[in-house]
Tab-separated table of C-alpha atoms in Angstrom:
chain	number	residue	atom	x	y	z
N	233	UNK	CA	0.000	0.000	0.000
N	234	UNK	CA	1.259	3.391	-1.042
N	235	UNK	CA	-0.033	7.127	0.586
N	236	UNK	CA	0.821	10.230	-1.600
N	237	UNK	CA	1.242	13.598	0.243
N	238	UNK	CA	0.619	17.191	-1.394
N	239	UNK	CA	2.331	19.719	-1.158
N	240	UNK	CA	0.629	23.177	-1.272
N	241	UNK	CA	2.638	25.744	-2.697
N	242	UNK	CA	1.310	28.667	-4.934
N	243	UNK	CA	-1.572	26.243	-6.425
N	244	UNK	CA	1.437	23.346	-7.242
N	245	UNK	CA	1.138	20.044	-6.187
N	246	UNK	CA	3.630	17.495	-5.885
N	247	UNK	CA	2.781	13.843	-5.867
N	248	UNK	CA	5.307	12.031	-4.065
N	249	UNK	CA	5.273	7.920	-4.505
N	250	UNK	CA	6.506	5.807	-0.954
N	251	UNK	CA	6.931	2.704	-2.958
N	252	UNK	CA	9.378	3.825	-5.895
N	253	UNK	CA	10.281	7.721	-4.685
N	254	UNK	CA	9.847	9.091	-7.880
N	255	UNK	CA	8.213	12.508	-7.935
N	256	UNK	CA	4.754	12.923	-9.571
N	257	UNK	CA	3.980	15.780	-12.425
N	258	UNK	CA	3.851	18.890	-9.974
N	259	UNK	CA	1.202	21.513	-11.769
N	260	UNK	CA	2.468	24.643	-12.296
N	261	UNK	CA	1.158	28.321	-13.969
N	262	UNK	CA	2.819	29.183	-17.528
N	263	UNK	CA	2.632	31.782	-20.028
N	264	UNK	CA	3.966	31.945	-23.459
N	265	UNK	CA	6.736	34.151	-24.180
N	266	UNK	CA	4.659	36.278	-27.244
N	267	UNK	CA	5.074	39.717	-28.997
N	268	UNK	CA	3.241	42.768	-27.559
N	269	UNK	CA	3.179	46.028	-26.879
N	270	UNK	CA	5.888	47.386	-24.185
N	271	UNK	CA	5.911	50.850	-22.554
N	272	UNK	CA	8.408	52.511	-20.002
N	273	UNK	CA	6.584	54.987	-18.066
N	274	UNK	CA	7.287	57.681	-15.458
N	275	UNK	CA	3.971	59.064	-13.350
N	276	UNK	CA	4.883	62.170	-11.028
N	277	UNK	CA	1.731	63.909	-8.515
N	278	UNK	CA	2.017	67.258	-8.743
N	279	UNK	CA	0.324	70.689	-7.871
N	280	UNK	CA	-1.169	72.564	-10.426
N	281	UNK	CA	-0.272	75.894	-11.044
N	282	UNK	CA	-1.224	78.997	-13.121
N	283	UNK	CA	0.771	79.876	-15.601
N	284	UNK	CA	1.422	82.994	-14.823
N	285	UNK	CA	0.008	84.942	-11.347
N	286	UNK	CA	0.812	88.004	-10.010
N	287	UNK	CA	-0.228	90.404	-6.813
N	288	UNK	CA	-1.688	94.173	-8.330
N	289	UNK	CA	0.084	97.039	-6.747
N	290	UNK	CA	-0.167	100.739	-7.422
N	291	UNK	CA	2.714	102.732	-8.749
N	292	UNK	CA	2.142	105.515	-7.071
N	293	UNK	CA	0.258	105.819	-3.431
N	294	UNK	CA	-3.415	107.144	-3.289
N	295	UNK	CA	-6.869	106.011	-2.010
N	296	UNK	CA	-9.063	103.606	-4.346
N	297	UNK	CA	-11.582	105.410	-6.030
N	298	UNK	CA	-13.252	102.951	-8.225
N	299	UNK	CA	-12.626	98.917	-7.548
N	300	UNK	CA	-13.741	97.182	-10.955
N	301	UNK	CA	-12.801	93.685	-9.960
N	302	UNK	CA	-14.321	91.212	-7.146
N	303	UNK	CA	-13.386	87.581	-6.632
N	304	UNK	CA	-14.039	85.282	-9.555
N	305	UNK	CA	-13.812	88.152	-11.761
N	306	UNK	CA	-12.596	87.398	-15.794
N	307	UNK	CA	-10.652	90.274	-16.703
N	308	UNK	CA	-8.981	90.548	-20.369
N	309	UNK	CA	-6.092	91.806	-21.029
N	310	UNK	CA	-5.671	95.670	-20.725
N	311	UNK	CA	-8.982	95.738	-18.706
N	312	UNK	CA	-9.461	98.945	-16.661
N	313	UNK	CA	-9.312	97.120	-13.156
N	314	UNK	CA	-9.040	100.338	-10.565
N	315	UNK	CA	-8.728	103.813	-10.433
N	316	UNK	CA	-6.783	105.799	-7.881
N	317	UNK	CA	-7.306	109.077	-6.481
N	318	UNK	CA	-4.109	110.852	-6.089
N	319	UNK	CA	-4.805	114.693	-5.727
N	320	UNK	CA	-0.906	115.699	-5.041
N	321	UNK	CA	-0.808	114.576	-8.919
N	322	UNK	CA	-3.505	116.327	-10.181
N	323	UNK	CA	-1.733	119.596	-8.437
N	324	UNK	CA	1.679	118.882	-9.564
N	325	UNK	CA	0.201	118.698	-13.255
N	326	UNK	CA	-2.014	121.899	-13.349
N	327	UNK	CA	1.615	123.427	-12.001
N	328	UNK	CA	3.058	121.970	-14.770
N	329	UNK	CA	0.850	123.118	-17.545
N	330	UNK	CA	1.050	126.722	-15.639
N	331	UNK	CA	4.949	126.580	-16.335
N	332	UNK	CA	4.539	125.610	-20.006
N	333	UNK	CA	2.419	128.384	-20.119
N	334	UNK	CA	4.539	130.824	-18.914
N	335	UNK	CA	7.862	129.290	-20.898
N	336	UNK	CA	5.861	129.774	-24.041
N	337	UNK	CA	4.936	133.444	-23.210
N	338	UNK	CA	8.848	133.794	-23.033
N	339	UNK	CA	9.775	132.148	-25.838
N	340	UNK	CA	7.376	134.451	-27.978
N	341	UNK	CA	8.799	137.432	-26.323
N	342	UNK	CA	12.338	136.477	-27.061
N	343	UNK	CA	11.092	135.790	-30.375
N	344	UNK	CA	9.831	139.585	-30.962
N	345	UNK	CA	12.823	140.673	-29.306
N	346	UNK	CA	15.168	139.041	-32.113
N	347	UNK	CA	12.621	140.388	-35.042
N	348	UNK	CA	13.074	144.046	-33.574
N	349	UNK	CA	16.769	143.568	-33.229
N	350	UNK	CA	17.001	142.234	-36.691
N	351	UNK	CA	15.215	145.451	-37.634
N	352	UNK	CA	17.832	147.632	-36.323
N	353	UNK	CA	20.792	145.370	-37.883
N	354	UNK	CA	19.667	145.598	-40.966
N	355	UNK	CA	19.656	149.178	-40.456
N	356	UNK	CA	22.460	150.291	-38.900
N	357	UNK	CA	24.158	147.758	-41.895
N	358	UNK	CA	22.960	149.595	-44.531
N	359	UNK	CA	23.695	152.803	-42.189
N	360	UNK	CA	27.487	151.580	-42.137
N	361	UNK	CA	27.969	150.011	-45.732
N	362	UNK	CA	26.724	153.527	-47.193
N	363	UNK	CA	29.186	155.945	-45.528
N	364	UNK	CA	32.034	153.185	-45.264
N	365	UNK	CA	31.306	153.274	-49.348
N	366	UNK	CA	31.598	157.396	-49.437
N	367	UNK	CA	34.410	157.218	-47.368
N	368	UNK	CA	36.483	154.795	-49.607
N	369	UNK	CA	35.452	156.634	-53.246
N	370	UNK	CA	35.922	160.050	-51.614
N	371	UNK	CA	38.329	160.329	-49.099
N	372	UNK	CA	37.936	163.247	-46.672
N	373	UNK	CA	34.326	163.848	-47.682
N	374	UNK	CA	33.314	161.675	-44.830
N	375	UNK	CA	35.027	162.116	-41.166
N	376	UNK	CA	36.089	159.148	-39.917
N	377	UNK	CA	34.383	159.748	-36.497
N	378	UNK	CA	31.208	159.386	-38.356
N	379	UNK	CA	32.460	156.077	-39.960
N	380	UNK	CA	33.190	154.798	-36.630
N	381	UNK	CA	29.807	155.972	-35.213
N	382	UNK	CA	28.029	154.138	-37.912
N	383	UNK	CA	30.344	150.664	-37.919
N	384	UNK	CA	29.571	150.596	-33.938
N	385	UNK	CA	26.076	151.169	-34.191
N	386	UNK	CA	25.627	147.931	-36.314
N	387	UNK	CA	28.111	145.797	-34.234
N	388	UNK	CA	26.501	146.763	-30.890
N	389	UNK	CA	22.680	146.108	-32.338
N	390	UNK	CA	24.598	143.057	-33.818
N	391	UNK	CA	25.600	141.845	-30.204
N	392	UNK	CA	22.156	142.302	-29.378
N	393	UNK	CA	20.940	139.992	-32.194
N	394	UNK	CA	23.253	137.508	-31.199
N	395	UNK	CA	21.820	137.753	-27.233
N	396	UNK	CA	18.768	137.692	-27.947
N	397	UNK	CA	18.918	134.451	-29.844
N	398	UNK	CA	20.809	133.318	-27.020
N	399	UNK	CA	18.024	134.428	-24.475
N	400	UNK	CA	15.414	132.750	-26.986
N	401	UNK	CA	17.634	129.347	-27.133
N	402	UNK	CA	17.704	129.384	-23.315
N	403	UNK	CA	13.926	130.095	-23.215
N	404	UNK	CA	13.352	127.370	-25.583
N	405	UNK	CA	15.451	124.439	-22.895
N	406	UNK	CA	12.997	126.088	-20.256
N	407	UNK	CA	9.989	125.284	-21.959
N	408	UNK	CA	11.312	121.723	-22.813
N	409	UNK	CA	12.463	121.134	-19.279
N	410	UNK	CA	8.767	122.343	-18.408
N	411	UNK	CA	6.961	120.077	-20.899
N	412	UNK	CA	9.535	117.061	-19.491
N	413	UNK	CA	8.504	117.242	-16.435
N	414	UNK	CA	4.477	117.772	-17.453
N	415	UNK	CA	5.030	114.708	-19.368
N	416	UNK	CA	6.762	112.970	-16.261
N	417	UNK	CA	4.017	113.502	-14.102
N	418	UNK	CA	1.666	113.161	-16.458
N	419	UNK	CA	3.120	108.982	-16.503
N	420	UNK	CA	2.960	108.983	-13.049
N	421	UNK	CA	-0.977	110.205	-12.723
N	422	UNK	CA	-1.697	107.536	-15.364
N	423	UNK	CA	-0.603	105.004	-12.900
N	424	UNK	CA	-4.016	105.773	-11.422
N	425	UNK	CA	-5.631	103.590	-13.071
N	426	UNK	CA	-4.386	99.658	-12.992
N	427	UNK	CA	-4.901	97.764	-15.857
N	428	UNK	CA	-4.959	93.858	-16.395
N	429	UNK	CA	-1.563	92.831	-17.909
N	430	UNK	CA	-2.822	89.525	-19.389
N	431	UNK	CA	-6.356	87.954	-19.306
N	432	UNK	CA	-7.177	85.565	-16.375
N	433	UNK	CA	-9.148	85.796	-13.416
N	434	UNK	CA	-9.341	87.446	-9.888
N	435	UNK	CA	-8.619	84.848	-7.282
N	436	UNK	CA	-7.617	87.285	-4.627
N	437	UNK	CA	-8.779	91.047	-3.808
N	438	UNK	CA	-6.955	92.515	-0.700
N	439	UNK	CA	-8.701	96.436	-1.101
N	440	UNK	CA	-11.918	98.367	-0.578
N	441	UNK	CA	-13.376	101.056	-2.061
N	442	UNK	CA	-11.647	104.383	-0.124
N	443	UNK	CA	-8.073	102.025	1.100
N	444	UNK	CA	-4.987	104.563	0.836
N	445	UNK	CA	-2.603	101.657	-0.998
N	446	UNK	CA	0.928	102.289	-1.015
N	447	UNK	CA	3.150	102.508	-3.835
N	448	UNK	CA	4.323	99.529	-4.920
N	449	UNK	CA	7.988	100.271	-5.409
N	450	UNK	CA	8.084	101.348	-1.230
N	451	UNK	CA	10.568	99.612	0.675
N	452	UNK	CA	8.198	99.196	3.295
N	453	UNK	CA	6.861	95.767	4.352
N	454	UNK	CA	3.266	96.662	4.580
N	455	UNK	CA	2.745	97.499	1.086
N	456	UNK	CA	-0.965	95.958	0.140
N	457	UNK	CA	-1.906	94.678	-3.034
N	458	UNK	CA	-4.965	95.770	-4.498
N	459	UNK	CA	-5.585	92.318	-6.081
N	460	UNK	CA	-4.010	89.008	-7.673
N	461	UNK	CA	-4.862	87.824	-11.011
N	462	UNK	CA	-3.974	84.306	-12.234
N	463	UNK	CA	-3.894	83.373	-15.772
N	464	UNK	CA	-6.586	80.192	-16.124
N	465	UNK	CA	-6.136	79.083	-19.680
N	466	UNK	CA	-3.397	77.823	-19.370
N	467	UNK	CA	-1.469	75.771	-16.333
N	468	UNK	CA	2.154	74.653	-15.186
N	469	UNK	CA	2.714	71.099	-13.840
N	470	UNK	CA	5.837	71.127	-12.014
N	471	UNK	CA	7.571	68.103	-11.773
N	472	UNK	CA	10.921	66.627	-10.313
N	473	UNK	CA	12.377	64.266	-12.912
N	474	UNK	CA	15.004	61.861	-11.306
N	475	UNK	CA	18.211	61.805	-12.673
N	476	UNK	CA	18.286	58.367	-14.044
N	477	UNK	CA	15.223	59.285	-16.023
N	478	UNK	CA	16.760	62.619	-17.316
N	479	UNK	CA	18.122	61.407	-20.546
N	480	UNK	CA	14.529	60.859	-21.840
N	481	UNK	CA	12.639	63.944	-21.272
N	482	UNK	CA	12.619	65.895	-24.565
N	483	UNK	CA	10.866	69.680	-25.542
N	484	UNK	CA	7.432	68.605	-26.623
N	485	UNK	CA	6.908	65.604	-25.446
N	486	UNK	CA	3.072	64.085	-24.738
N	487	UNK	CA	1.962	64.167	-21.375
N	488	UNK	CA	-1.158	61.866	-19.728
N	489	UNK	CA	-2.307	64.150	-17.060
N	490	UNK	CA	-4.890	62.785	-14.878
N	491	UNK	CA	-6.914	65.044	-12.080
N	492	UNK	CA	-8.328	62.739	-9.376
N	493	UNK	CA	-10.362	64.920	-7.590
N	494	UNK	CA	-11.779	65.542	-11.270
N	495	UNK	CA	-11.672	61.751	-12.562
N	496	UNK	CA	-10.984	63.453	-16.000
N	497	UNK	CA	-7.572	63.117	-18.350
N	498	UNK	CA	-6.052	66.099	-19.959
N	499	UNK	CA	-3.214	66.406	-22.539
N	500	UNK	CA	0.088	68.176	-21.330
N	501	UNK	CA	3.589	68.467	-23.037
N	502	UNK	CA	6.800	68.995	-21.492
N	503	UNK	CA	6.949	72.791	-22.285
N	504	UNK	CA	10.679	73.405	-20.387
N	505	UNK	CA	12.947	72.065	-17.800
N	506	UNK	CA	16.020	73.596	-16.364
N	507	UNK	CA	18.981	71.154	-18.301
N	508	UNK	CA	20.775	70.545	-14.578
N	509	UNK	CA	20.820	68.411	-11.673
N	510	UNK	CA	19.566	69.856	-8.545
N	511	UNK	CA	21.822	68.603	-5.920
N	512	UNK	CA	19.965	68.119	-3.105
N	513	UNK	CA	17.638	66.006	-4.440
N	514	UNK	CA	19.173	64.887	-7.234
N	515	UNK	CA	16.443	65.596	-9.694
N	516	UNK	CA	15.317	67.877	-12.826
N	517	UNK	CA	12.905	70.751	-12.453
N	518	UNK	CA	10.666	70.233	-15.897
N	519	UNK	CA	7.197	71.540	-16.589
N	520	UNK	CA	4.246	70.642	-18.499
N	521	UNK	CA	1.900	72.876	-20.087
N	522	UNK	CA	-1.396	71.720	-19.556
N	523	UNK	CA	-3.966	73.927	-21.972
N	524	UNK	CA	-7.364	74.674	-20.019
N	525	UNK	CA	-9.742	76.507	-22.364
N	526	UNK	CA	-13.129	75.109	-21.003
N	527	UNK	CA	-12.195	76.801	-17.191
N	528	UNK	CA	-12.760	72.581	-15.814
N	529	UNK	CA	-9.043	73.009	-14.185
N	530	UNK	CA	-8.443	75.437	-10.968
N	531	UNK	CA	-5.265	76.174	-8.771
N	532	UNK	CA	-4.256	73.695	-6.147
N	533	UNK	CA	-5.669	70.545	-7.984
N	534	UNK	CA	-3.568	67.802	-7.871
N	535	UNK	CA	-2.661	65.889	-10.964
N	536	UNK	CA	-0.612	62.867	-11.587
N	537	UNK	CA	1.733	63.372	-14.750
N	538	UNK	CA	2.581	60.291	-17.143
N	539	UNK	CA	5.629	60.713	-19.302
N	540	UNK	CA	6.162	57.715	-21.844
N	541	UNK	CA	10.327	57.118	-21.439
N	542	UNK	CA	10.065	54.317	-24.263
N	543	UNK	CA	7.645	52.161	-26.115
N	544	UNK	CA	8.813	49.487	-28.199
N	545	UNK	CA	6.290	47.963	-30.241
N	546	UNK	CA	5.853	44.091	-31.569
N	547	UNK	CA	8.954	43.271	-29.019
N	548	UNK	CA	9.490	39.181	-27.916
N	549	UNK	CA	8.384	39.867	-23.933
N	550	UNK	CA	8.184	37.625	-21.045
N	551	UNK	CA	6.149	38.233	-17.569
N	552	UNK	CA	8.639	40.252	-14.963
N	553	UNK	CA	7.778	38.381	-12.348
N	554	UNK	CA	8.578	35.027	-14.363
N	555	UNK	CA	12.841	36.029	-14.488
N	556	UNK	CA	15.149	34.253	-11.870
N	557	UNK	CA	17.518	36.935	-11.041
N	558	UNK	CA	20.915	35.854	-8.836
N	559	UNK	CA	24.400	36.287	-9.682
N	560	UNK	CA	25.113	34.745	-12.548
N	561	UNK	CA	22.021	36.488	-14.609
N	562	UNK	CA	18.791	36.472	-15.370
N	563	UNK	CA	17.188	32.964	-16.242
N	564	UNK	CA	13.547	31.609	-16.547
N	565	UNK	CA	12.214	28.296	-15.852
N	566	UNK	CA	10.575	26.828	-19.436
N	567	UNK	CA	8.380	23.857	-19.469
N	568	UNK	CA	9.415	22.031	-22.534
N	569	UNK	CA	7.706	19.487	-25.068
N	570	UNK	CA	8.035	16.482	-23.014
N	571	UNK	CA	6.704	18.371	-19.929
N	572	UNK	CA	9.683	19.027	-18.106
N	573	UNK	CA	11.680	21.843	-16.598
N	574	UNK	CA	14.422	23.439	-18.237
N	575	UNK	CA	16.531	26.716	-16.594
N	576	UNK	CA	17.584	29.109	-19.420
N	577	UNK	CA	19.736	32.005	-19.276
N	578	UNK	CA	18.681	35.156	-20.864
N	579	UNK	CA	19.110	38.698	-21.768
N	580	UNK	CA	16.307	41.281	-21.184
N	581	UNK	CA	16.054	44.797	-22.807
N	582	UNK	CA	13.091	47.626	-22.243
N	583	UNK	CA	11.411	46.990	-18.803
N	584	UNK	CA	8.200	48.360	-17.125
N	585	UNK	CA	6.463	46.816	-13.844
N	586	UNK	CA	4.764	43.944	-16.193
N	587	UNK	CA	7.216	42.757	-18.735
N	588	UNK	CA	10.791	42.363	-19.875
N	589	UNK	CA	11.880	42.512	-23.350
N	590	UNK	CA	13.874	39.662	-24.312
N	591	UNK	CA	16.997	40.149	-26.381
N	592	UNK	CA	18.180	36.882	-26.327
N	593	UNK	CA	17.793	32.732	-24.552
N	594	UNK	CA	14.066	32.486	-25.445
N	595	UNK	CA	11.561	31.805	-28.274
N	596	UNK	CA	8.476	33.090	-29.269
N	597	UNK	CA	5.745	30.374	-27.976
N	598	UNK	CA	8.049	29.251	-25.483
N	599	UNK	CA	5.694	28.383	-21.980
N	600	UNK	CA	8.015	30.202	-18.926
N	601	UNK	CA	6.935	29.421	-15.158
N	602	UNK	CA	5.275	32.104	-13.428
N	603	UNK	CA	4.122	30.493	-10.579
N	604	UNK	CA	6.094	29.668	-7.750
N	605	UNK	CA	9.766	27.459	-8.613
N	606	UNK	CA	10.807	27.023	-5.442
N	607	UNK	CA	10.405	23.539	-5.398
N	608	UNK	CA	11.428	23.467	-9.393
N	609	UNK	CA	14.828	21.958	-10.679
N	610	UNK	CA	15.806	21.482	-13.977
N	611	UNK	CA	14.494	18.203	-15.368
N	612	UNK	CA	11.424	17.909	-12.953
N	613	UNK	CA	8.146	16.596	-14.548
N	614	UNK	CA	5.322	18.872	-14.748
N	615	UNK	CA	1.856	19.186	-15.601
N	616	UNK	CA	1.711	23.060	-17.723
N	617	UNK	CA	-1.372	25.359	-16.885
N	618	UNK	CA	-1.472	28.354	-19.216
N	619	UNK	CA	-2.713	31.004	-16.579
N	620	UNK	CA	-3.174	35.224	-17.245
N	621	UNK	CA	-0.671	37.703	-15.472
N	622	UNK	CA	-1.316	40.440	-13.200
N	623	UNK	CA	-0.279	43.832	-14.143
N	624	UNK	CA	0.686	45.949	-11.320
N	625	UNK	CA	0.241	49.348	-12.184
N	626	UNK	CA	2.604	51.314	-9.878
N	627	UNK	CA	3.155	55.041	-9.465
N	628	UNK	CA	6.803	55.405	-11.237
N	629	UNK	CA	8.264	52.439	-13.432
């Protein structure tokens, strides 16, 4: 009389004989080695981000007059947003056009003073050439005291011509100065009113109507904001590539970006990165662009980004979790023809969490183990179940 004993061990069963000794046909899971499909991917949670945002402050200090903007508010670019009141400016400026206006009378005055001067130039010239012209035909007609009288005359009225285009000139950098600094504070009342510098959205508004804001440019620490405005069209996923994954991240490549809280995919591509190493965590700052014309997105989500490193398609591939891995390789345990168990060595290429490419040591239709071998040697009869394998999806490949 014989007793057989089994042997639990993954679902195998081994059949042992008391009589002979011989081991029975243990049962074990197998899968073909086949061609398929084999992507290398890289899936990084991050927060999502506006691509641009900025806090509103006022160039120039003054109370808010008119507030245009509340939260939630969808502002285009160039939108009037708020209006200051800032009466020092409106002061300085009517001083300013009051100086223009009193350059100008100036410059018209030196401007009749020149046309009266040039009056008596042309006189006294004419004065001067006339006797000068008696005095050389006709010496002694003329005395030449009355020569000299005449010659001074036009070179002193002369000199005045010659001042008074001076005095005009100088008049003249007046009035510029004067319509410099009009035009100087005339900037600086404009910054009264804030306008939207891109289109986007309100998220934030820190002022009420009648708040004195301080100018913006103000050293001091307590300078408020009248509002921030984040652009929503358009998003930045930040993510920290690690360096061994570096070499595959290229300027427009696709991105799977998946919002949770959503439960809806979006299409990103890598828009930048930074091209170094940071060294403290040994990773690449990159960014995706993630377009958001419908609104659906907001700041804060979270997102999980999936970068495709390499896909290989049509590629001989074999279960990961069927390779042997100790120190002299990589080998698989293949059921052969006659039902047995041979070890053979291979070479793998492209892996992700599910499957290994195999370079070399294996055939398509081959049937590999993937159930347990710990109780497999080479040569051991077994009885083949073709069984399906789990894929483990996992966060980063």
């Amino acid at each position: 009389m014989s007793a057989a004993f089994f042997v639990g061990c993954s679902g195998q069963k081994a059949n042992v004989s008391e009589a002979s000794g011989v081991p029975a046909a243990v049962t074990v899971g197998v899968t073909p080695v086949a061609r398929r499909l084999i992507v290398r991917q890289l899936t990084v949670s991050s927060e999502l981000v506006p691509f641009q945002e900025i806090d509103l402050y006022a160039k120039e200090s003054g109370y808010i007059k008119e507030l245009l903007v509340d939260y939630g508010t969808r502002v285009e670019k160039g939108q009037l947003l708020a209006v200051l009141d800032i009466p020092e400016l409106q002061m300085q400026l009517d001083q300013d056009a009051a100086a223009i206006k009193n350059q100008q009378d100036v410059v018209q005055q030196t401007e009749h003073q020149i046309e009266r001067v040039e009056a008596l130039v042309k006189d006294y010239k004419l004065q001067f050439t006339r006797i000068k012209s008696v005095s050389d035909s006709k010496p002694g007609l003329v005395a030449q005291q009355e020569v000299d009288d005449a010659e001074g005359k036009y070179m002193s009225a002369d000199a005045q011509l010659e001042s008074a285009k001076s005095a005009r000139q100088s008049a003249r950098s007046e009035l510029a100065g004067a319509q410099a600094r009009e035009q100087r504070d005339r900037t600086l009342f404009d910054y009264s009113k804030i306008y939207a510098p891109f289109s986007g959205i309100i998220t934030q508004r820190y002022a009420n109507y009648g708040t004195l804001v301080q100018a913006g440019t103000s050293s001091s620490t307590n300078v408020l904001p009248i509002a921030k405005l984040s652009e929503d069209d358009k998003f930045r996923l930040v993510i920290p590539v690690p360096e061994s994954y570096v070499k595959f991240i290229h300027l427009g490549d696709s991105v799977d970006v998946h919002v949770p809280s959503l439960d809806r995919q979006f299409p990103g591509v890598v828009g930048r990165f930074s091209t170094d190493i940071a060294q403290d965590t040994r990773t690449m700052h990159t960014e995706v662009d993630v377009l958001n014309p419908k609104r659906v997105l907001m700041p804060g989500l979270y997102a999980d980004a999936t970068i495709t490193l390499e896909r290989k398609n049509n590629t001989l591939s074999v279960p990961l979790q069927a390779i042997n891995h100790d120190a002299n390789g990589n080998t698989v345990f293949v059921v052969t023809a006659n039902n047995t168990i041979a070890i053979r060595s291979i070479r793998v290429g492209l892996q992700n969490a599910d499957w290994a490419e195999v370079a070399s040591g294996l055939n398509e239709g081959d049937n590999v183990v993937v159930s347990d071998r710990a109780a497999l040697k080479a040569g051991a009869p077994v009885q083949p179940h073709v069984v399906e394998t789990t894929e483990y999806k996992t966060q980063s490949q």
